[in-house]
Short mmCIF file of C-alpha atoms in Angstrom, two decimals:
data_model
loop_
_atom_site.label_atom_id
_atom_site.label_comp_id
_atom_site.label_asym_id
_atom_site.label_seq_id
_atom_site.Cartn_x
_atom_site.Cartn_y
_atom_site.Cartn_z
CA MET G 1 -26.34 -5.00 -9.18
CA GLN G 2 -27.70 -6.97 -6.45
CA SER G 3 -27.65 -6.37 -2.82
CA SER G 4 -25.49 -9.44 -1.98
CA TYR G 5 -23.02 -11.70 -3.75
CA ASP G 6 -20.91 -14.78 -3.10
CA VAL G 7 -17.88 -12.69 -4.06
CA VAL G 8 -17.23 -9.15 -4.46
CA VAL G 9 -13.93 -8.08 -6.28
CA LEU G 10 -12.67 -4.49 -5.84
CA GLY G 11 -10.46 -3.56 -8.74
CA GLY G 12 -11.05 -4.22 -12.66
CA GLY G 13 -7.59 -4.52 -13.62
CA PRO G 14 -5.70 -8.00 -14.74
CA ALA G 15 -5.98 -9.43 -11.07
CA GLY G 16 -9.52 -8.43 -10.41
CA SER G 17 -10.82 -9.42 -13.76
CA SER G 18 -9.10 -12.81 -13.72
CA VAL G 19 -10.39 -13.81 -10.16
CA ALA G 20 -13.78 -12.70 -11.20
CA THR G 21 -13.72 -14.87 -14.29
CA VAL G 22 -12.71 -17.91 -12.53
CA VAL G 23 -15.33 -17.49 -9.78
CA ALA G 24 -18.16 -16.59 -11.94
CA ALA G 25 -17.36 -19.22 -14.52
CA ALA G 26 -18.00 -21.77 -11.47
CA GLY G 27 -21.35 -20.59 -11.12
CA HIS G 28 -20.93 -18.20 -8.03
CA SER G 29 -22.63 -14.78 -8.03
CA THR G 30 -19.76 -12.31 -8.61
CA LEU G 31 -19.50 -8.50 -8.47
CA LEU G 32 -16.47 -6.90 -10.25
CA VAL G 33 -16.10 -3.20 -9.45
CA GLU G 34 -13.64 -0.72 -11.09
CA ARG G 35 -13.55 2.74 -9.82
CA GLU G 36 -12.61 4.28 -13.23
CA LYS G 37 -14.54 4.44 -16.56
CA MET G 38 -13.38 1.69 -18.65
CA PRO G 39 -11.24 1.73 -20.81
CA ARG G 40 -8.69 3.74 -18.66
CA PHE G 41 -4.97 4.56 -18.92
CA HIS G 42 -2.60 2.48 -17.03
CA VAL G 43 1.20 1.91 -17.03
CA GLY G 44 2.62 -1.63 -17.25
CA GLU G 45 2.57 -2.48 -20.98
CA SER G 46 5.04 -5.32 -21.30
CA LEU G 47 3.97 -9.06 -20.70
CA MET G 48 6.27 -11.78 -19.44
CA PRO G 49 5.84 -14.93 -21.68
CA GLU G 50 4.49 -16.84 -18.67
CA THR G 51 1.27 -14.68 -18.95
CA PHE G 52 0.43 -17.32 -21.73
CA TRP G 53 -0.86 -19.78 -19.12
CA PRO G 54 -3.25 -17.72 -17.02
CA LEU G 55 -4.47 -16.10 -20.34
CA GLN G 56 -5.10 -19.62 -21.73
CA ARG G 57 -7.06 -20.49 -18.48
CA LEU G 58 -9.08 -17.41 -18.85
CA GLY G 59 -10.02 -18.39 -22.58
CA LEU G 60 -8.12 -15.22 -24.08
CA ILE G 61 -5.34 -16.64 -26.09
CA ASP G 62 -7.18 -16.62 -29.43
CA LYS G 63 -8.24 -12.98 -28.75
CA MET G 64 -4.73 -12.12 -28.05
CA LYS G 65 -3.57 -13.62 -31.22
CA GLN G 66 -6.26 -11.79 -33.14
CA SER G 67 -5.31 -8.32 -31.63
CA ASP G 68 -2.96 -5.79 -33.03
CA PHE G 69 -0.81 -5.74 -30.02
CA VAL G 70 2.92 -5.76 -30.79
CA GLU G 71 4.51 -9.35 -30.53
CA LYS G 72 7.33 -9.65 -27.91
CA HIS G 73 9.85 -12.41 -28.58
CA SER G 74 12.88 -11.10 -26.68
CA VAL G 75 14.43 -8.63 -24.24
CA ALA G 76 17.74 -7.05 -24.23
CA PHE G 77 19.97 -4.85 -21.94
CA VAL G 78 22.16 -1.84 -22.56
CA SER G 79 25.06 -1.26 -20.15
CA HIS G 80 25.99 2.37 -18.77
CA SER G 81 29.01 2.22 -21.37
CA GLY G 82 26.25 1.89 -24.17
CA LYS G 83 26.99 -1.82 -25.05
CA GLU G 84 23.86 -3.84 -25.92
CA SER G 85 23.58 -7.38 -24.88
CA ASN G 86 22.83 -10.09 -27.29
CA PRO G 87 18.97 -10.42 -27.45
CA PHE G 88 17.39 -13.06 -25.08
CA PHE G 89 15.12 -14.77 -27.51
CA PHE G 90 12.59 -16.74 -25.50
CA ARG G 91 11.97 -19.53 -28.09
CA GLU G 92 15.69 -20.53 -28.00
CA HIS G 93 14.95 -21.54 -24.41
CA ASP G 94 11.55 -22.94 -25.02
CA PRO G 95 10.24 -23.37 -28.59
CA ARG G 96 6.59 -23.66 -27.44
CA GLU G 97 4.09 -21.03 -28.52
CA SER G 98 4.11 -19.73 -24.86
CA SER G 99 7.62 -18.10 -25.52
CA SER G 100 5.82 -15.39 -27.55
CA THR G 101 4.18 -12.70 -25.84
CA TRP G 102 2.91 -9.11 -26.28
CA GLN G 103 3.35 -5.44 -25.67
CA VAL G 104 -0.05 -4.13 -24.71
CA GLU G 105 -1.84 -0.83 -24.25
CA ARG G 106 -3.30 -1.38 -20.91
CA ALA G 107 -6.47 0.50 -21.67
CA ASP G 108 -7.47 -2.06 -24.36
CA PHE G 109 -5.89 -5.12 -22.66
CA ASP G 110 -7.53 -4.44 -19.32
CA LYS G 111 -11.06 -3.76 -21.19
CA MET G 112 -10.60 -7.18 -22.84
CA LEU G 113 -10.13 -8.76 -19.37
CA PHE G 114 -12.98 -6.74 -17.83
CA ASP G 115 -15.28 -7.86 -20.67
CA ASN G 116 -14.16 -11.35 -20.37
CA ALA G 117 -15.28 -11.64 -16.75
CA ARG G 118 -18.65 -10.30 -17.55
CA GLU G 119 -19.04 -12.73 -20.45
CA HIS G 120 -18.29 -15.58 -17.95
CA GLY G 121 -21.23 -14.38 -15.71
CA ALA G 122 -19.81 -11.69 -13.40
CA ASP G 123 -21.66 -8.45 -12.88
CA ALA G 124 -19.03 -5.94 -13.97
CA ILE G 125 -19.51 -2.25 -13.24
CA ASP G 126 -17.10 0.60 -13.76
CA ASP G 127 -16.98 4.27 -12.64
CA THR G 128 -17.85 3.08 -9.07
CA ARG G 129 -15.66 3.71 -6.19
CA ALA G 130 -15.14 1.46 -3.26
CA ARG G 131 -15.55 3.58 -0.18
CA ASP G 132 -14.90 0.86 2.56
CA VAL G 133 -14.89 -2.85 3.41
CA ILE G 134 -17.31 -3.81 6.10
CA PHE G 135 -16.05 -6.18 9.03
CA ASP G 136 -17.73 -8.07 11.61
CA GLY G 137 -14.94 -8.54 13.97
CA ASP G 138 -12.04 -9.86 11.74
CA ARG G 139 -14.33 -11.29 9.09
CA ALA G 140 -15.04 -9.17 5.89
CA THR G 141 -18.96 -9.08 5.39
CA GLY G 142 -19.49 -6.48 2.53
CA VAL G 143 -18.34 -3.29 0.92
CA VAL G 144 -19.68 0.16 0.64
CA LEU G 145 -19.90 1.54 -2.94
CA ARG G 146 -20.27 5.02 -4.42
CA ASP G 147 -21.28 5.49 -7.99
CA ALA G 148 -20.47 8.39 -10.40
CA ALA G 149 -23.62 10.23 -9.28
CA GLY G 150 -22.60 10.06 -5.69
CA ASN G 151 -25.12 7.46 -4.52
CA GLU G 152 -23.76 4.94 -1.98
CA GLN G 153 -24.84 1.33 -1.49
CA THR G 154 -23.86 -1.45 0.79
CA ILE G 155 -23.26 -4.85 -0.75
CA GLU G 156 -23.02 -8.00 1.38
CA ALA G 157 -20.47 -10.50 0.49
CA ARG G 158 -19.39 -13.93 1.43
CA VAL G 159 -15.75 -13.10 0.31
CA VAL G 160 -14.34 -9.73 -0.57
CA VAL G 161 -11.15 -9.71 -2.89
CA ASP G 162 -9.05 -6.58 -2.87
CA ALA G 163 -7.59 -5.97 -6.41
CA THR G 164 -7.28 -2.22 -6.07
CA GLY G 165 -3.69 -2.30 -7.14
CA GLN G 166 -1.56 0.55 -5.68
CA GLN G 167 -4.46 1.86 -3.92
CA ALA G 168 -4.27 -1.24 -1.74
CA LEU G 169 -7.60 -0.50 0.01
CA LEU G 170 -7.67 -3.45 2.63
CA ALA G 171 -3.90 -3.30 3.22
CA ASN G 172 -4.06 0.35 4.20
CA LYS G 173 -7.14 -0.11 6.16
CA LEU G 174 -5.62 -3.03 8.11
CA GLY G 175 -2.24 -1.39 8.51
CA ILE G 176 -0.47 -4.43 6.77
CA ARG G 177 1.29 -2.51 3.89
CA GLU G 178 5.02 -2.19 4.11
CA VAL G 179 7.15 -0.13 1.82
CA ASN G 180 10.41 -1.64 0.73
CA PRO G 181 13.17 0.69 2.26
CA ASN G 182 15.50 -0.55 -0.27
CA LEU G 183 13.29 0.12 -3.35
CA LYS G 184 12.09 3.68 -2.77
CA LYS G 185 11.97 4.24 -6.53
CA VAL G 186 10.33 6.81 -8.71
CA ALA G 187 9.37 6.42 -12.43
CA ILE G 188 8.95 9.35 -14.88
CA TRP G 189 7.88 8.17 -18.33
CA THR G 190 5.99 9.42 -21.48
CA TYR G 191 5.40 8.20 -25.07
CA TYR G 192 7.03 8.84 -28.40
CA ARG G 193 5.94 8.45 -31.99
CA ASN G 194 8.13 6.97 -34.78
CA ALA G 195 11.05 6.22 -32.66
CA TYR G 196 13.60 3.73 -33.95
CA ARG G 197 12.55 0.24 -34.24
CA GLU G 198 14.85 -2.68 -35.22
CA PRO G 199 13.51 -4.67 -38.12
CA GLY G 200 12.50 -8.27 -37.55
CA GLU G 201 11.35 -10.13 -34.44
CA HIS G 202 13.68 -8.10 -32.07
CA GLY G 203 11.75 -4.92 -32.95
CA GLY G 204 9.14 -5.85 -30.41
CA ALA G 205 11.55 -6.42 -27.58
CA THR G 206 11.54 -4.81 -24.11
CA ILE G 207 14.93 -3.09 -23.68
CA ILE G 208 16.48 -1.95 -20.40
CA LEU G 209 19.13 0.86 -20.73
CA HIS G 210 21.34 1.91 -17.75
CA THR G 211 22.35 5.60 -17.72
CA ARG G 212 25.99 6.53 -17.90
CA ASP G 213 26.42 6.88 -14.12
CA LYS G 214 23.97 4.08 -13.27
CA GLU G 215 22.02 6.26 -11.04
CA SER G 216 18.82 5.42 -13.16
CA TRP G 217 17.61 3.19 -16.07
CA PHE G 218 15.18 3.44 -18.68
CA TRP G 219 12.61 0.93 -20.21
CA TRP G 220 12.01 1.01 -23.89
CA ILE G 221 8.75 -0.79 -24.79
CA PRO G 222 7.49 -0.72 -28.45
CA LEU G 223 3.52 -0.40 -28.77
CA LYS G 224 1.37 -0.46 -31.73
CA ASN G 225 0.87 2.41 -34.16
CA GLY G 226 4.46 3.52 -34.00
CA ILE G 227 4.24 4.47 -30.32
CA THR G 228 6.97 3.64 -27.95
CA SER G 229 6.78 3.77 -24.05
CA VAL G 230 10.07 5.20 -22.64
CA GLY G 231 10.35 5.56 -18.83
CA CYS G 232 12.98 6.58 -16.44
CA VAL G 233 13.33 4.86 -12.87
CA GLY G 234 15.67 5.95 -10.14
CA ASP G 235 15.84 6.53 -6.39
CA ARG G 236 13.30 8.85 -5.07
CA ASP G 237 15.91 10.95 -3.25
CA TYR G 238 17.99 11.10 -6.41
CA LEU G 239 15.31 11.90 -9.00
CA LEU G 240 13.12 14.22 -7.12
CA ASP G 241 15.14 16.17 -4.48
CA GLY G 242 15.36 19.72 -5.70
CA ARG G 243 15.84 18.86 -9.35
CA GLY G 244 12.96 20.78 -11.03
CA LYS G 245 10.04 19.60 -12.86
CA PRO G 246 9.58 15.88 -14.11
CA GLU G 247 10.24 16.86 -17.82
CA GLU G 248 13.50 18.50 -16.79
CA ILE G 249 14.67 15.67 -14.76
CA TYR G 250 13.66 13.30 -17.48
CA GLN G 251 15.69 15.11 -20.14
CA GLU G 252 18.87 15.38 -17.71
CA GLU G 253 18.63 11.57 -17.45
CA LEU G 254 18.11 11.13 -21.12
CA ASP G 255 21.29 13.18 -21.72
CA LYS G 256 23.19 10.52 -19.87
CA CYS G 257 21.94 7.76 -22.11
CA PRO G 258 23.53 8.09 -25.64
CA LYS G 259 22.02 4.98 -27.18
CA LEU G 260 18.44 6.20 -26.13
CA GLN G 261 19.02 9.61 -27.69
CA GLU G 262 20.18 7.83 -30.96
CA TRP G 263 16.76 5.84 -31.09
CA LEU G 264 14.82 8.91 -30.33
CA ALA G 265 16.59 11.42 -32.78
CA ASP G 266 13.74 11.20 -35.39
CA ALA G 267 10.85 10.61 -32.84
CA GLN G 268 8.25 13.12 -31.57
CA ARG G 269 6.87 13.01 -27.97
CA SER G 270 3.16 12.09 -28.08
CA ASP G 271 2.05 12.40 -24.49
CA GLU G 272 2.49 14.15 -21.18
CA TYR G 273 5.19 13.24 -18.63
CA ARG G 274 3.73 10.86 -15.92
CA VAL G 275 5.12 10.04 -12.52
CA ALA G 276 4.81 7.24 -10.08
CA LYS G 277 6.39 7.45 -6.71
CA GLU G 278 7.42 4.65 -4.13
CA PHE G 279 5.56 1.72 -5.91
CA SER G 280 7.48 -1.04 -4.21
CA TYR G 281 5.91 -2.64 -1.10
CA SER G 282 4.70 -5.91 0.33
CA THR G 283 2.02 -6.76 2.75
CA LYS G 284 2.42 -8.76 6.21
CA GLN G 285 -0.69 -10.62 5.87
CA HIS G 286 -2.35 -11.75 2.49
CA ALA G 287 -5.80 -13.25 3.57
CA GLY G 288 -8.23 -13.37 6.43
CA PRO G 289 -11.59 -14.64 7.19
CA SER G 290 -13.58 -13.89 4.06
CA TRP G 291 -11.00 -11.70 2.46
CA VAL G 292 -7.91 -11.97 0.14
CA LEU G 293 -5.31 -9.65 -1.47
CA ILE G 294 -4.24 -10.34 -5.14
CA GLY G 295 -2.11 -8.50 -7.58
CA ASP G 296 -0.66 -5.32 -6.77
CA ALA G 297 -2.81 -4.93 -3.59
CA TRP G 298 -0.83 -8.13 -2.48
CA GLY G 299 2.45 -6.43 -3.21
CA PHE G 300 4.67 -4.97 -6.17
CA ILE G 301 8.30 -5.43 -6.54
CA ASP G 302 9.62 -3.24 -9.43
CA PRO G 303 8.80 -2.47 -13.10
CA ILE G 304 12.34 -3.53 -14.40
CA TYR G 305 11.51 -7.16 -15.43
CA SER G 306 7.81 -6.58 -16.37
CA SER G 307 6.54 -8.95 -13.79
CA GLY G 308 3.47 -7.08 -12.58
CA VAL G 309 0.77 -8.07 -14.91
CA TYR G 310 1.92 -11.82 -14.89
CA PHE G 311 1.75 -11.68 -11.05
CA ALA G 312 -1.67 -10.11 -11.22
CA LEU G 313 -3.18 -12.68 -13.70
CA HIS G 314 -1.43 -15.57 -11.97
CA SER G 315 -2.61 -14.58 -8.30
CA GLY G 316 -6.01 -13.85 -9.73
CA VAL G 317 -6.43 -17.32 -11.08
CA LEU G 318 -4.91 -19.05 -7.92
CA ALA G 319 -6.95 -17.06 -5.71
CA GLY G 320 -10.10 -17.78 -7.71
CA ASP G 321 -9.47 -21.51 -7.36
CA ALA G 322 -9.09 -21.15 -3.66
CA ILE G 323 -12.31 -19.19 -3.24
CA VAL G 324 -14.25 -21.64 -5.52
CA GLU G 325 -12.91 -24.57 -3.27
CA GLY G 326 -13.67 -22.70 -0.10
CA LEU G 327 -17.29 -21.85 -1.19
CA ALA G 328 -17.82 -25.61 -1.99
CA ASN G 329 -16.66 -26.72 1.37
CA SER G 330 -18.02 -23.74 3.30
CA ASP G 331 -14.52 -22.84 4.43
CA LEU G 332 -13.78 -19.04 4.10
CA SER G 333 -11.10 -19.03 6.50
CA GLY G 334 -7.86 -17.10 5.69
CA GLU G 335 -5.94 -20.20 5.49
CA GLN G 336 -8.21 -21.43 2.77
CA LEU G 337 -8.47 -18.19 0.76
CA GLY G 338 -4.84 -17.48 1.13
CA LYS G 339 -3.69 -21.34 0.55
CA TRP G 340 -1.86 -20.27 -2.63
CA THR G 341 0.09 -17.26 -1.13
CA ALA G 342 3.10 -19.26 0.42
CA GLU G 343 4.29 -20.79 -2.85
CA PHE G 344 3.43 -17.65 -4.78
CA GLY G 345 5.68 -15.56 -2.44
CA GLU G 346 8.37 -18.38 -2.69
CA GLY G 347 8.37 -17.92 -6.50
CA THR G 348 8.31 -14.13 -6.54
CA GLN G 349 11.21 -13.78 -4.24
CA TRP G 350 13.50 -14.80 -7.22
CA ILE G 351 12.33 -11.83 -9.28
CA ARG G 352 12.87 -9.71 -6.07
CA LYS G 353 16.58 -10.79 -5.80
CA LEU G 354 17.15 -10.24 -9.48
CA VAL G 355 15.85 -6.68 -9.12
CA HIS G 356 18.14 -6.17 -6.19
CA ALA G 357 20.99 -7.59 -8.30
CA TYR G 358 20.44 -5.11 -11.09
CA TYR G 359 20.43 -2.18 -8.52
CA SER G 360 23.77 -3.31 -7.15
CA ASN G 361 25.67 -0.91 -9.32
CA GLU G 362 29.09 -2.46 -8.48
CA PHE G 363 27.83 -5.87 -10.02
CA SER G 364 28.11 -6.68 -13.64
CA PHE G 365 25.63 -8.99 -15.14
CA GLY G 366 27.66 -9.26 -18.27
CA HIS G 367 30.77 -10.29 -16.45
CA PHE G 368 28.77 -12.68 -14.24
CA MET G 369 27.31 -14.46 -17.20
CA LYS G 370 30.67 -14.80 -18.93
CA GLU G 371 31.97 -16.54 -15.79
CA HIS G 372 28.90 -18.63 -15.39
CA PRO G 373 27.41 -19.45 -18.84
CA GLU G 374 25.81 -22.54 -17.20
CA HIS G 375 23.26 -20.25 -15.68
CA ARG G 376 21.93 -18.71 -18.99
CA GLY G 377 19.11 -20.99 -19.10
CA ASN G 378 18.12 -20.19 -15.54
CA LEU G 379 18.33 -16.43 -16.10
CA THR G 380 16.16 -16.72 -19.12
CA ASP G 381 13.66 -18.72 -16.90
CA LEU G 382 13.54 -15.66 -14.51
CA LEU G 383 13.11 -13.16 -17.58
CA ILE G 384 10.21 -15.41 -18.94
CA GLY G 385 8.64 -15.58 -15.36
CA ARG G 386 9.09 -19.29 -15.02
CA ILE G 387 9.68 -19.10 -11.26
CA PHE G 388 7.43 -21.60 -9.61
CA TYR G 389 9.39 -24.81 -9.43
CA ASP G 390 12.24 -26.23 -7.36
CA GLY G 391 15.46 -24.88 -8.42
CA ALA G 392 14.20 -21.65 -10.00
CA GLY G 393 16.59 -19.74 -7.77
CA ARG G 394 19.77 -21.83 -8.44
CA ILE G 395 21.63 -18.89 -10.24
CA PHE G 396 21.80 -17.17 -6.93
CA ASP G 397 24.04 -19.87 -5.41
CA ASP G 398 26.80 -18.28 -7.50
CA MET G 399 25.29 -14.71 -8.07
CA ASP G 400 24.92 -13.93 -4.32
CA PRO G 401 28.66 -14.45 -3.67
CA ALA G 402 29.57 -12.66 -6.80
CA ILE G 403 27.48 -9.61 -5.64
CA GLU G 404 29.15 -9.62 -2.19
CA GLN G 405 32.65 -9.80 -3.82
CA SER G 406 31.78 -6.73 -6.08
CA LEU G 407 30.75 -4.79 -2.88
CA GLU G 408 33.84 -5.72 -1.12
CA ARG G 409 36.06 -4.71 -3.96
CA ALA G 410 34.17 -1.38 -4.08
CA ARG G 411 34.62 -0.75 -0.28
CA ASP G 412 38.33 -1.59 -0.69
CA ASN G 413 38.81 0.78 -3.55
CA ALA G 414 36.86 3.53 -1.56
CA SER G 415 39.12 2.86 1.58
CA ALA G 416 42.28 3.09 -0.58
CA MET G 417 41.24 6.19 -2.26
CA GLN G 418 40.45 7.84 1.39
CA SER G 419 43.95 6.74 2.48
CA ALA G 420 45.57 8.12 -0.54
CA ASP G 421 43.57 11.51 -0.10
CA ALA G 422 44.70 11.49 3.59
CA SER G 423 48.31 10.97 2.67
CA GLU G 424 48.16 13.86 0.25
CA THR G 425 46.54 16.23 2.80
CA GLN G 426 49.39 15.33 5.27
#
């Protein structure tokens, strides 16, 4: 490790490793720092098909094809009544090889990305914690690192990239992180061995299951070696307030999901219960003089559509290109380093809107799609992650009014019930 670099990247996950690869491959001295010992556990195993393109840019498609990760060709949804939707097979929308993706163990996947950055010329070190980012006025000038032995070292940098994920080191330091008040969710998850797996290509699908009362939902992600990731997500106030231990809450919600119980009938739990809280947030500013945020440090929406890893990889590549251009032109302003963020934010908003639609319990996706079959292709685009083009959000021209009508009907029904109760009381 040198005493100064062109670029220091904090965080060795998909975002950090991708930006480090792009910058190092362009010939710039690059330091990639991961606080944990690699490989390390991380949740977020399901990849969107559009991850193909940043993985191709990073030179990793052949390695992915040669890996033993489970192939993912489709997604499906199970309603609160237990009815399973027809699978959304990605190739029916786009026959190219990019429509096939993977379910990954993040320890192995992230290590592959981390090693790839090193192979492209980055100094990649793990088990080293970022203690602080140093500023001269509003310009980032370096970082303070602490290794596993407790030794601290100050490293100078022309550019500091925050890819620290949910830790959001710079966003918290600068006071620019904002928790989404409408998505204060909690996830409780664990892993099972020998759970049901449908034969054929759909056996690798991500499946989203609503519980009976629609107060929570489960993810179902098949992994290699007969392991399945099964997680429960709901409002923090609903899941955690006075309801006991995580395993007790998880079981109570599982009892409200008969389809999931059926699939787990012959399975054995193979891991502990894990909890993540209030993971949905955004940032008011994404870049400044000599610094930029990427991946989950830029913001995180929700796990429901598996967008996190794709956004991390894509933002890392975009930021890498902006940094390389800025170094070449001696322009390390926030405008240059964050030149990609406006378009990136415009695209990601469609996933955010789709998340809010799913959490509108009065709204039925199935009913909406029956009334508007013309939007099936657009919906599949969103599920794939194909969101960075004009017209990517046209489905919401009809969906937004449909959601509002559902809410109005619910309010009218509630008002009618209150009036009936009042009449009976009188």
